[in-house]
Coordinates of C-alpha atoms and ligand atoms in Angstrom, one line a residue:
M1 CA -44.5 -16.2 -2.5
S2 CA -45.9 -14.6 -5.6
E3 CA -45.9 -16.4 -8.9
K4 CA -43.1 -14.3 -10.2
E5 CA -40.8 -15.1 -7.3
K6 CA -41.3 -18.9 -7.3
L7 CA -38.1 -20.5 -8.4
S8 CA -38.1 -23.4 -10.9
K9 CA -36.4 -26.7 -9.9
W10 CA -33.3 -25.8 -11.8
Q11 CA -33.2 -22.3 -10.5
E12 CA -33.2 -23.6 -7.1
K13 CA -30.4 -26.0 -7.9
E14 CA -28.6 -23.1 -9.5
K15 CA -29.0 -21.1 -6.3
K16 CA -27.7 -24.0 -4.2
L17 CA -24.9 -25.2 -6.4
S18 CA -23.3 -22.2 -8.3
Y19 CA -20.8 -19.9 -7.1
E20 CA -22.1 -16.4 -7.7
R21 CA -20.1 -13.3 -7.4
K22 CA -22.2 -10.3 -6.3
S23 CA -21.9 -6.6 -5.6
C24 CA -21.7 -6.1 -1.9
W25 CA -23.8 -3.0 -2.2
E26 CA -26.7 -5.3 -3.0
G27 CA -28.5 -5.8 0.2
C28 CA -26.5 -3.2 2.1
T29 CA -28.6 -1.4 4.8
D30 CA -28.7 2.2 5.4
G31 CA -27.1 1.6 8.8
Q32 CA -24.3 -0.3 7.2
K33 CA -23.8 2.4 4.6
K34 CA -23.4 5.0 7.4
K35 CA -20.6 2.8 9.0
I36 CA -19.0 2.2 5.5
F37 CA -18.8 5.9 4.7
S38 CA -17.6 7.0 8.2
L39 CA -14.8 4.3 8.0
A40 CA -13.9 5.7 4.5
E41 CA -13.5 9.2 6.0
K42 CA -11.1 7.9 8.6
Y43 CA -9.1 6.3 6.0
K44 CA -9.0 9.3 3.7
T45 CA -7.6 11.3 6.6
F46 CA -4.8 8.7 7.1
L47 CA -4.1 8.4 3.3
G48 CA -4.0 12.0 2.8
Q49 CA -1.4 12.7 5.6
A50 CA 0.8 9.6 5.4
K51 CA 2.1 9.4 1.8
T52 CA 5.5 8.0 2.4
E53 CA 6.7 4.9 4.4
R54 CA 8.3 7.3 7.1
K55 CA 5.0 9.3 7.5
V56 CA 3.0 6.0 7.8
V57 CA 5.3 4.8 10.6
E58 CA 4.9 8.0 12.4
F59 CA 1.3 7.8 12.1
I60 CA 1.1 4.1 13.3
E61 CA 3.5 4.7 16.2
N62 CA 1.1 7.5 17.4
F63 CA -1.9 5.2 16.8
A64 CA -0.3 2.5 18.8
K65 CA 0.5 4.7 21.7
K66 CA -3.1 6.1 21.7
N67 CA -4.5 2.5 21.6
K68 CA -2.0 1.3 24.2
M69 CA -0.4 -1.4 21.8
E70 CA 3.2 -2.6 22.0
C71 CA 5.2 -1.2 19.2
F72 CA 8.5 -2.2 17.5
K73 CA 10.0 0.3 15.0
N74 CA 12.6 -0.6 12.3
K75 CA 14.6 2.5 11.3
E76 CA 11.5 4.7 10.9
K77 CA 10.4 2.8 7.8
A78 CA 8.9 -0.4 9.1
I79 CA 6.9 -1.1 12.2
A80 CA 5.1 -3.9 14.1
I81 CA 2.3 -3.3 16.5
V82 CA 1.3 -6.1 18.9
K83 CA -1.5 -7.2 21.2
T84 CA -1.0 -10.1 23.6
G85 CA -3.5 -12.8 23.2
K86 CA -5.6 -14.9 25.6
R87 CA -3.5 -18.0 24.8
P88 CA 0.2 -18.3 25.4
I89 CA 2.6 -17.4 22.6
N90 CA 3.8 -21.0 22.2
E91 CA 0.4 -21.8 20.4
G92 CA 1.6 -19.5 17.8
L93 CA 0.8 -15.9 16.6
R94 CA -1.7 -14.4 14.2
I95 CA 0.1 -12.1 11.8
I96 CA -1.2 -9.6 9.2
V97 CA 1.4 -8.1 7.0
S98 CA 1.2 -5.1 4.6
H99 CA 3.6 -2.8 2.9
I100 CA 3.6 1.0 3.4
D101 CA 5.8 2.1 0.5
S102 CA 4.2 3.1 -2.8
P103 CA 5.6 3.9 -6.1
H104 CA 7.1 7.4 -6.4
L105 CA 9.9 9.5 -7.7
D106 CA 13.2 9.7 -5.5
L107 CA 15.4 12.6 -6.0
K108 CA 18.7 11.8 -7.5
R109 CA 21.8 12.2 -5.3
I110 CA 22.7 15.5 -6.8
P111 CA 19.2 16.6 -8.0
L112 CA 19.5 20.3 -8.8
H113 CA 20.1 21.1 -12.4
E114 CA 19.8 24.3 -14.3
E115 CA 19.0 24.7 -18.2
A116 CA 17.3 27.2 -20.4
N117 CA 16.4 29.6 -17.6
L118 CA 14.7 26.9 -15.4
C119 CA 16.0 25.0 -12.4
F120 CA 15.0 21.3 -12.2
L121 CA 14.9 18.4 -9.7
K122 CA 16.4 15.1 -11.3
T123 CA 14.7 12.1 -10.2
H124 CA 15.0 8.2 -10.3
Y125 CA 11.7 6.5 -10.2
Y126 CA 10.9 3.9 -7.5
G127 CA 8.7 0.8 -8.2
G128 CA 6.8 -0.2 -11.2
I129 CA 5.2 2.9 -12.7
K130 CA 4.0 3.9 -16.2
K131 CA 6.3 7.0 -16.5
Y132 CA 3.8 8.9 -18.5
H133 CA 1.5 9.1 -15.6
W134 CA 3.7 11.4 -13.6
V135 CA 3.8 14.4 -16.1
N136 CA 1.6 17.4 -15.5
V137 CA 0.6 16.3 -12.1
P138 CA 1.3 18.6 -9.0
L139 CA 3.9 16.9 -7.0
S140 CA 5.0 17.3 -3.3
L141 CA 8.4 16.8 -1.9
I142 CA 8.6 14.8 1.3
G143 CA 11.5 13.2 3.2
I144 CA 14.4 13.9 5.4
I145 CA 17.8 15.5 5.0
I146 CA 20.6 14.9 7.6
G147 CA 22.2 18.2 8.3
K148 CA 25.2 19.3 10.2
D149 CA 25.9 17.2 13.4
G150 CA 23.5 14.5 12.3
K151 CA 20.5 16.7 12.8
K152 CA 17.5 15.2 11.0
I153 CA 15.5 17.8 9.0
N154 CA 12.1 17.0 8.0
V155 CA 11.0 18.2 4.6
E156 CA 7.4 18.5 3.6
I157 CA 6.6 20.9 0.7
G158 CA 3.4 20.8 -1.4
E159 CA 0.9 19.2 1.0
G160 CA -0.8 22.4 2.3
K161 CA -3.6 23.9 0.3
D162 CA -1.7 27.0 -0.6
D163 CA 1.7 25.4 -0.7
L164 CA 3.9 25.6 -3.8
C165 CA 4.3 22.3 -5.8
F166 CA 6.6 20.9 -8.3
V167 CA 5.7 19.4 -11.8
I168 CA 7.2 17.5 -14.7
S169 CA 6.0 19.3 -17.7
D170 CA 5.1 17.1 -20.8
L171 CA 5.7 18.1 -24.4
L172 CA 2.9 19.9 -26.1
P173 CA 1.0 18.1 -28.8
H174 CA 2.1 20.5 -31.4
L175 CA 5.7 19.2 -31.2
A176 CA 4.8 15.6 -30.1
G177 CA 4.6 14.1 -33.6
K178 CA 7.6 11.7 -33.0
Q179 CA 6.9 11.3 -29.3
M180 CA 3.3 10.0 -30.1
K181 CA 4.8 7.3 -32.3
K182 CA 7.0 5.8 -29.5
N183 CA 6.2 2.9 -27.3
A184 CA 4.3 3.8 -24.3
K185 CA 7.3 3.0 -22.1
D186 CA 9.5 5.5 -24.0
V187 CA 7.0 8.3 -24.4
V188 CA 8.4 9.7 -21.3
T189 CA 11.9 8.4 -20.3
G190 CA 13.2 8.0 -16.8
E191 CA 15.7 10.9 -17.5
Q192 CA 12.8 13.0 -18.6
L193 CA 11.1 12.7 -15.1
T194 CA 12.7 15.9 -14.2
A195 CA 10.5 18.3 -12.2
I196 CA 10.5 22.2 -12.4
A197 CA 11.8 23.7 -9.2
G198 CA 12.7 27.4 -10.0
N199 CA 13.0 30.3 -12.4
I200 CA 14.4 33.3 -10.5
C201 CA 18.2 34.0 -10.8
V202 CA 20.7 35.7 -8.6
N203 CA 21.8 39.1 -9.8
D204 CA 25.4 38.4 -10.4
S205 CA 27.1 38.0 -13.8
K206 CA 30.0 36.1 -12.4
I207 CA 27.8 33.2 -11.3
K208 CA 27.2 30.4 -13.9
E209 CA 24.2 28.7 -12.6
K210 CA 22.3 31.6 -11.2
I211 CA 18.8 30.0 -10.7
K212 CA 20.2 26.9 -9.1
L213 CA 22.2 29.0 -6.6
N214 CA 19.1 31.0 -5.7
V215 CA 17.3 27.7 -5.0
L216 CA 20.3 26.5 -3.0
D217 CA 20.2 29.8 -1.0
L218 CA 16.5 29.3 -0.4
L219 CA 17.1 25.8 1.0
N220 CA 19.9 27.0 3.0
K221 CA 17.8 29.7 4.6
K222 CA 14.9 27.4 5.2
Y223 CA 16.8 24.2 6.3
G224 CA 20.4 25.2 6.9
I225 CA 21.6 22.7 4.2
C226 CA 23.9 22.9 1.3
E227 CA 24.0 20.8 -1.9
K228 CA 26.3 18.2 -0.5
D229 CA 23.7 17.4 2.3
M230 CA 21.3 16.2 -0.4
I231 CA 23.6 13.4 -1.5
S232 CA 22.6 11.3 1.5
A233 CA 19.0 12.7 1.9
E234 CA 15.8 10.7 1.2
L235 CA 13.5 13.0 -0.6
Q236 CA 10.5 11.7 -2.7
L237 CA 8.2 13.4 -5.0
V238 CA 4.7 12.1 -4.5
P239 CA 1.3 13.5 -5.9
S240 CA 0.1 16.6 -4.1
T241 CA -3.5 15.4 -4.5
I242 CA -5.7 14.6 -1.6
P243 CA -8.0 11.6 -1.5
R244 CA -11.4 12.2 -3.0
D245 CA -14.8 10.7 -3.4
V246 CA -15.3 9.3 -6.9
G247 CA -18.6 8.9 -8.7
F248 CA -22.1 10.4 -8.2
D249 CA -22.8 7.9 -5.5
K250 CA -19.4 8.7 -3.7
A251 CA -18.9 4.9 -3.4
L252 CA -15.3 5.1 -4.4
I253 CA -12.1 6.6 -3.0
G254 CA -9.5 8.1 -5.5
G255 CA -6.2 8.7 -4.0
Y256 CA -2.4 8.2 -4.1
G257 CA -0.9 5.1 -2.4
H258 CA -4.0 2.8 -1.8
D259 CA -1.4 0.1 -2.7
D260 CA -0.9 -0.8 0.0
K261 CA -1.8 1.7 2.5
I262 CA -5.5 0.7 2.3
C263 CA -4.6 -2.7 3.7
A264 CA -2.3 -1.3 6.3
F265 CA -5.2 0.9 7.5
A266 CA -7.6 -2.0 7.7
S267 CA -5.0 -4.0 9.8
F268 CA -4.3 -1.3 12.4
E269 CA -8.0 -0.5 12.6
A270 CA -8.9 -4.1 13.1
L271 CA -6.3 -4.5 15.9
A272 CA -7.7 -1.4 17.7
N273 CA -11.2 -2.8 17.5
V274 CA -10.4 -6.2 19.0
S275 CA -9.7 -5.7 22.7
K276 CA -8.3 -9.0 23.5
P277 CA -7.4 -11.2 20.6
E278 CA -7.3 -15.1 21.0
Y279 CA -3.8 -15.4 20.0
T280 CA -1.0 -12.9 20.3
T281 CA -1.4 -10.8 17.2
M282 CA 1.1 -8.8 15.2
M283 CA 0.3 -6.2 12.5
L284 CA 3.5 -5.8 10.5
F285 CA 4.0 -2.9 8.1
L286 CA 6.9 -3.2 5.8
D287 CA 8.9 -1.1 3.3
K288 CA 10.5 -1.7 -0.1
E289 CA 7.9 -4.2 -1.3
E290 CA 7.5 -2.2 -4.5
I291 CA 11.2 -2.9 -5.3
G292 CA 11.3 -6.5 -4.6
S293 CA 11.4 -6.7 -0.7
V294 CA 15.2 -6.0 -0.6
G295 CA 16.9 -4.0 2.1
N296 CA 16.9 -4.0 5.9
T297 CA 13.4 -2.4 6.1
S298 CA 11.8 -4.9 3.8
A299 CA 10.2 -8.4 4.3
G300 CA 13.7 -9.7 3.4
S301 CA 15.1 -8.5 6.6
Y302 CA 15.2 -10.3 9.9
F303 CA 13.2 -7.7 11.6
F304 CA 10.1 -9.8 11.8
S305 CA 11.8 -12.8 13.3
N306 CA 13.7 -10.6 15.8
V307 CA 10.4 -9.1 17.1
V308 CA 8.9 -12.7 17.4
M309 CA 11.9 -13.7 19.4
E310 CA 11.6 -10.8 21.7
L311 CA 7.9 -11.5 22.3
C312 CA 8.9 -15.2 23.1
K313 CA 11.4 -13.9 25.5
K314 CA 8.9 -12.0 27.4
Q315 CA 6.9 -15.2 28.0
N316 CA 10.2 -17.1 28.9
I317 CA 10.6 -18.9 25.6
T318 CA 14.2 -18.8 24.7
D319 CA 15.0 -22.3 23.5
P320 CA 15.5 -22.2 19.7
M321 CA 13.4 -25.3 19.1
E322 CA 10.5 -23.9 21.0
I323 CA 10.8 -20.6 19.1
R324 CA 10.8 -22.5 15.8
N325 CA 7.5 -24.1 17.0
V326 CA 6.1 -20.6 17.5
F327 CA 6.9 -19.8 13.9
E328 CA 5.4 -23.0 12.5
K329 CA 2.2 -22.7 14.6
S330 CA 1.6 -19.1 13.5
R331 CA -0.8 -18.1 10.9
C332 CA -0.3 -15.2 8.5
I333 CA -2.4 -13.1 6.2
S334 CA -0.5 -11.2 3.6
S335 CA -2.7 -8.2 3.0
D336 CA -2.0 -6.5 -0.3
V337 CA -4.2 -5.0 -3.0
D338 CA -5.6 -6.9 -6.0
V339 CA -6.0 -6.1 -9.7
G340 CA -9.8 -5.1 -10.1
I341 CA -11.5 -5.7 -13.3
N342 CA -11.5 -2.6 -15.4
P343 CA -14.0 -3.4 -18.3
V344 CA -12.4 -0.6 -20.4
F345 CA -9.4 -3.0 -20.7
A346 CA -11.4 -6.1 -20.7
E347 CA -9.0 -7.9 -23.0
V348 CA -6.4 -8.4 -20.3
H349 CA -8.8 -9.9 -17.6
D350 CA -10.2 -13.4 -17.1
M351 CA -13.7 -11.9 -16.3
Q352 CA -14.7 -15.0 -14.3
N353 CA -11.6 -15.1 -12.1
D354 CA -10.5 -11.5 -11.6
P355 CA -12.1 -9.6 -8.7
I356 CA -14.7 -6.8 -9.2
I357 CA -14.7 -3.4 -7.4
G358 CA -17.2 -3.6 -4.7
G359 CA -17.2 -7.3 -4.7
G360 CA -15.8 -7.7 -1.2
V361 CA -12.5 -9.0 0.3
C362 CA -10.3 -10.7 -2.3
I363 CA -8.7 -13.9 -1.4
G364 CA -5.9 -15.0 -3.5
K365 CA -4.7 -18.6 -3.5
S366 CA -1.6 -18.0 -5.6
T367 CA 0.4 -15.0 -6.8
G368 CA 3.4 -15.0 -9.2
W369 CA 3.7 -15.0 -13.0
G370 CA 4.0 -17.3 -15.9
G371 CA 3.8 -21.0 -14.7
K372 CA 3.3 -19.6 -11.2
Y373 CA 6.9 -18.7 -10.8
D374 CA 7.8 -16.7 -7.6
A375 CA 4.5 -17.5 -6.2
N376 CA 3.2 -18.3 -2.8
D377 CA 0.5 -21.0 -3.3
S378 CA -1.4 -21.3 -0.2
N379 CA -2.5 -24.7 1.1
A380 CA -6.2 -25.6 0.4
E381 CA -6.7 -26.5 4.1
Y382 CA -5.7 -23.2 5.3
M383 CA -7.6 -21.4 2.6
A384 CA -10.8 -23.1 3.3
N385 CA -10.3 -22.4 6.9
I386 CA -10.1 -18.7 6.3
V387 CA -13.1 -18.8 3.9
D388 CA -15.1 -20.6 6.8
I389 CA -14.1 -17.9 9.3
Y390 CA -15.3 -15.2 6.8
D391 CA -18.5 -17.0 6.1
K392 CA -19.3 -17.4 9.7
N393 CA -18.8 -13.7 10.3
N394 CA -20.8 -12.5 7.4
I395 CA -17.7 -11.1 5.5
L396 CA -18.5 -10.7 2.0
W397 CA -15.5 -12.1 -0.2
Q398 CA -14.5 -13.1 -3.7
S399 CA -11.8 -15.1 -5.3
A400 CA -8.9 -13.1 -6.7
G401 CA -7.1 -13.8 -9.9
M402 CA -4.5 -11.6 -11.7
G403 CA -5.5 -11.2 -15.3
K404 CA -5.4 -13.7 -18.1
I405 CA -2.6 -16.3 -18.1
D406 CA 0.8 -14.9 -19.2
E407 CA -0.6 -11.4 -19.4
G408 CA 1.6 -10.3 -16.7
G409 CA 1.7 -11.0 -13.0
G410 CA 3.0 -9.9 -9.7
G411 CA 3.9 -11.0 -6.2
T412 CA 3.3 -10.0 -2.6
V413 CA 5.4 -10.6 0.6
S414 CA 3.6 -13.8 1.3
K415 CA 6.5 -16.0 0.1
Y416 CA 8.9 -14.3 2.7
F417 CA 6.6 -15.6 5.5
S418 CA 6.0 -19.1 4.1
R419 CA 9.6 -19.7 4.8
Y420 CA 8.9 -20.0 8.5
N421 CA 6.7 -22.9 7.5
M422 CA 3.6 -21.0 8.8
E423 CA 0.4 -20.9 6.8
V424 CA 0.1 -17.9 4.6
L425 CA -2.8 -16.6 2.6
D426 CA -3.1 -13.3 0.5
V427 CA -6.2 -11.3 1.3
G428 CA -6.8 -7.8 0.0
I429 CA -9.1 -5.7 -2.0
A430 CA -9.5 -4.9 -5.7
I431 CA -8.1 -1.6 -7.0
L432 CA -8.3 0.2 -10.3
G433 CA -5.3 2.2 -11.8
M434 CA -2.9 0.5 -9.4
H435 CA 0.6 2.2 -9.2
S436 CA -0.9 5.3 -10.8
P437 CA -1.0 8.8 -9.1
F438 CA -4.6 8.3 -8.4
E439 CA -5.7 4.8 -7.7
I440 CA -9.3 3.8 -7.0
A441 CA -10.8 1.6 -4.4
S442 CA -14.4 0.8 -3.2
K443 CA -15.5 2.0 0.3
I444 CA -17.4 -1.2 0.8
D445 CA -14.3 -3.4 0.0
L446 CA -12.4 -1.5 2.7
Y447 CA -15.1 -2.0 5.2
Y448 CA -15.2 -5.7 4.7
L449 CA -11.4 -6.1 4.7
E450 CA -11.4 -4.4 8.3
K451 CA -14.1 -6.8 9.3
A452 CA -12.1 -9.7 7.8
H453 CA -9.0 -8.8 9.7
Q454 CA -11.0 -8.5 13.0
A455 CA -12.5 -12.0 12.3
F456 CA -9.1 -13.4 11.7
I457 CA -7.8 -12.4 15.1
K458 CA -10.8 -12.8 17.2
Ligands
MN1 MN1 1.2 -3.9 -3.0
MN2 MN1 2.4 -2.4 -5.8

């Protein structure tokens, strides 16, 4: 050891005693880098083609079939995939749960509207968005319409390279004097989130709304639907953008819907990469997290417990007391994204406790807001056990906080699983620009999350 590298007594102590958060890229080998980048490509393909919860379910169902996994679907918006473990189910399950819905703009029930020689689509935003993010961004329309005789019609407009798109056009700066003085939340209002959808009119002076009728005619020719059919339809506007590498070194991925599709991806990849898990393992993908886990496709529904009961039945466990035991012995990871430190907005962060981009898997002991209201606070024993698993498997991880105290807050689905008295811990990765049309994640964090999920089920 050279003179320069020799540590002083206190330096040695520091190395031994202090918790140091490091960039995972430090010490990353070329071989690892290759694996990291190839996993990221796989993820980008998934993220680019599965922008809505229905599309994710379709993707995962196909994935499960290809990888010979058991699969339970809930109304095309939530799904569970399962691999039977070496041990009997009465020793409990391993569960990793993520959500597959992302903030977007739903069309209103009667969306088409004509004014000033333009046709518009009225929307109602879904989830926690900064409304001003959604103007001047190319938007795709994705979803389903139930046509005559209950026929399901898939709609997907704007995703192809040469496809048309929709856009909410913001006010020009020249006339924005008053707008610029408003609070950011009112700069663009919910009602103003109205997307341009047409300009050509039908040639008939007897018709009042000529452009709207032309659009309805186009929709009728393409899908065989009329305006009434849109009342029950589920159509969402999402950014048309495809996932892109960000930065000179291409270390980051920019895209729509990392929250929480990046954790969903890490989960199903991990299950495919473990041929025989120790315990029966369920990867659960849920809807409606962004609006508070309400509704029958969310964490608030009995779908999860119904699937567990079905799995128990297959191993001849039907006694309610025994099933209750299965729940209590199970262990759960709630896998959702975390708030990464954005030094541009340093004032909201606790620089010591919030996670860094490229700092590895984020382990969050508690979620919630204020005095930890609405939180799931994991038990120290369980958390330490997961940390131990990660350390033994060389998973680089960091502790995750969520901004300065009382700066804001948020929750995950973890509290819905703690109800079963099973152990639950939040594990995810740090994201920048969360809930925006173009969120940022680090490729190396994704790599370690997939490895962490593998280690948990092995
Ligand atoms: Mn989330
Ligand atoms: Mn979210």
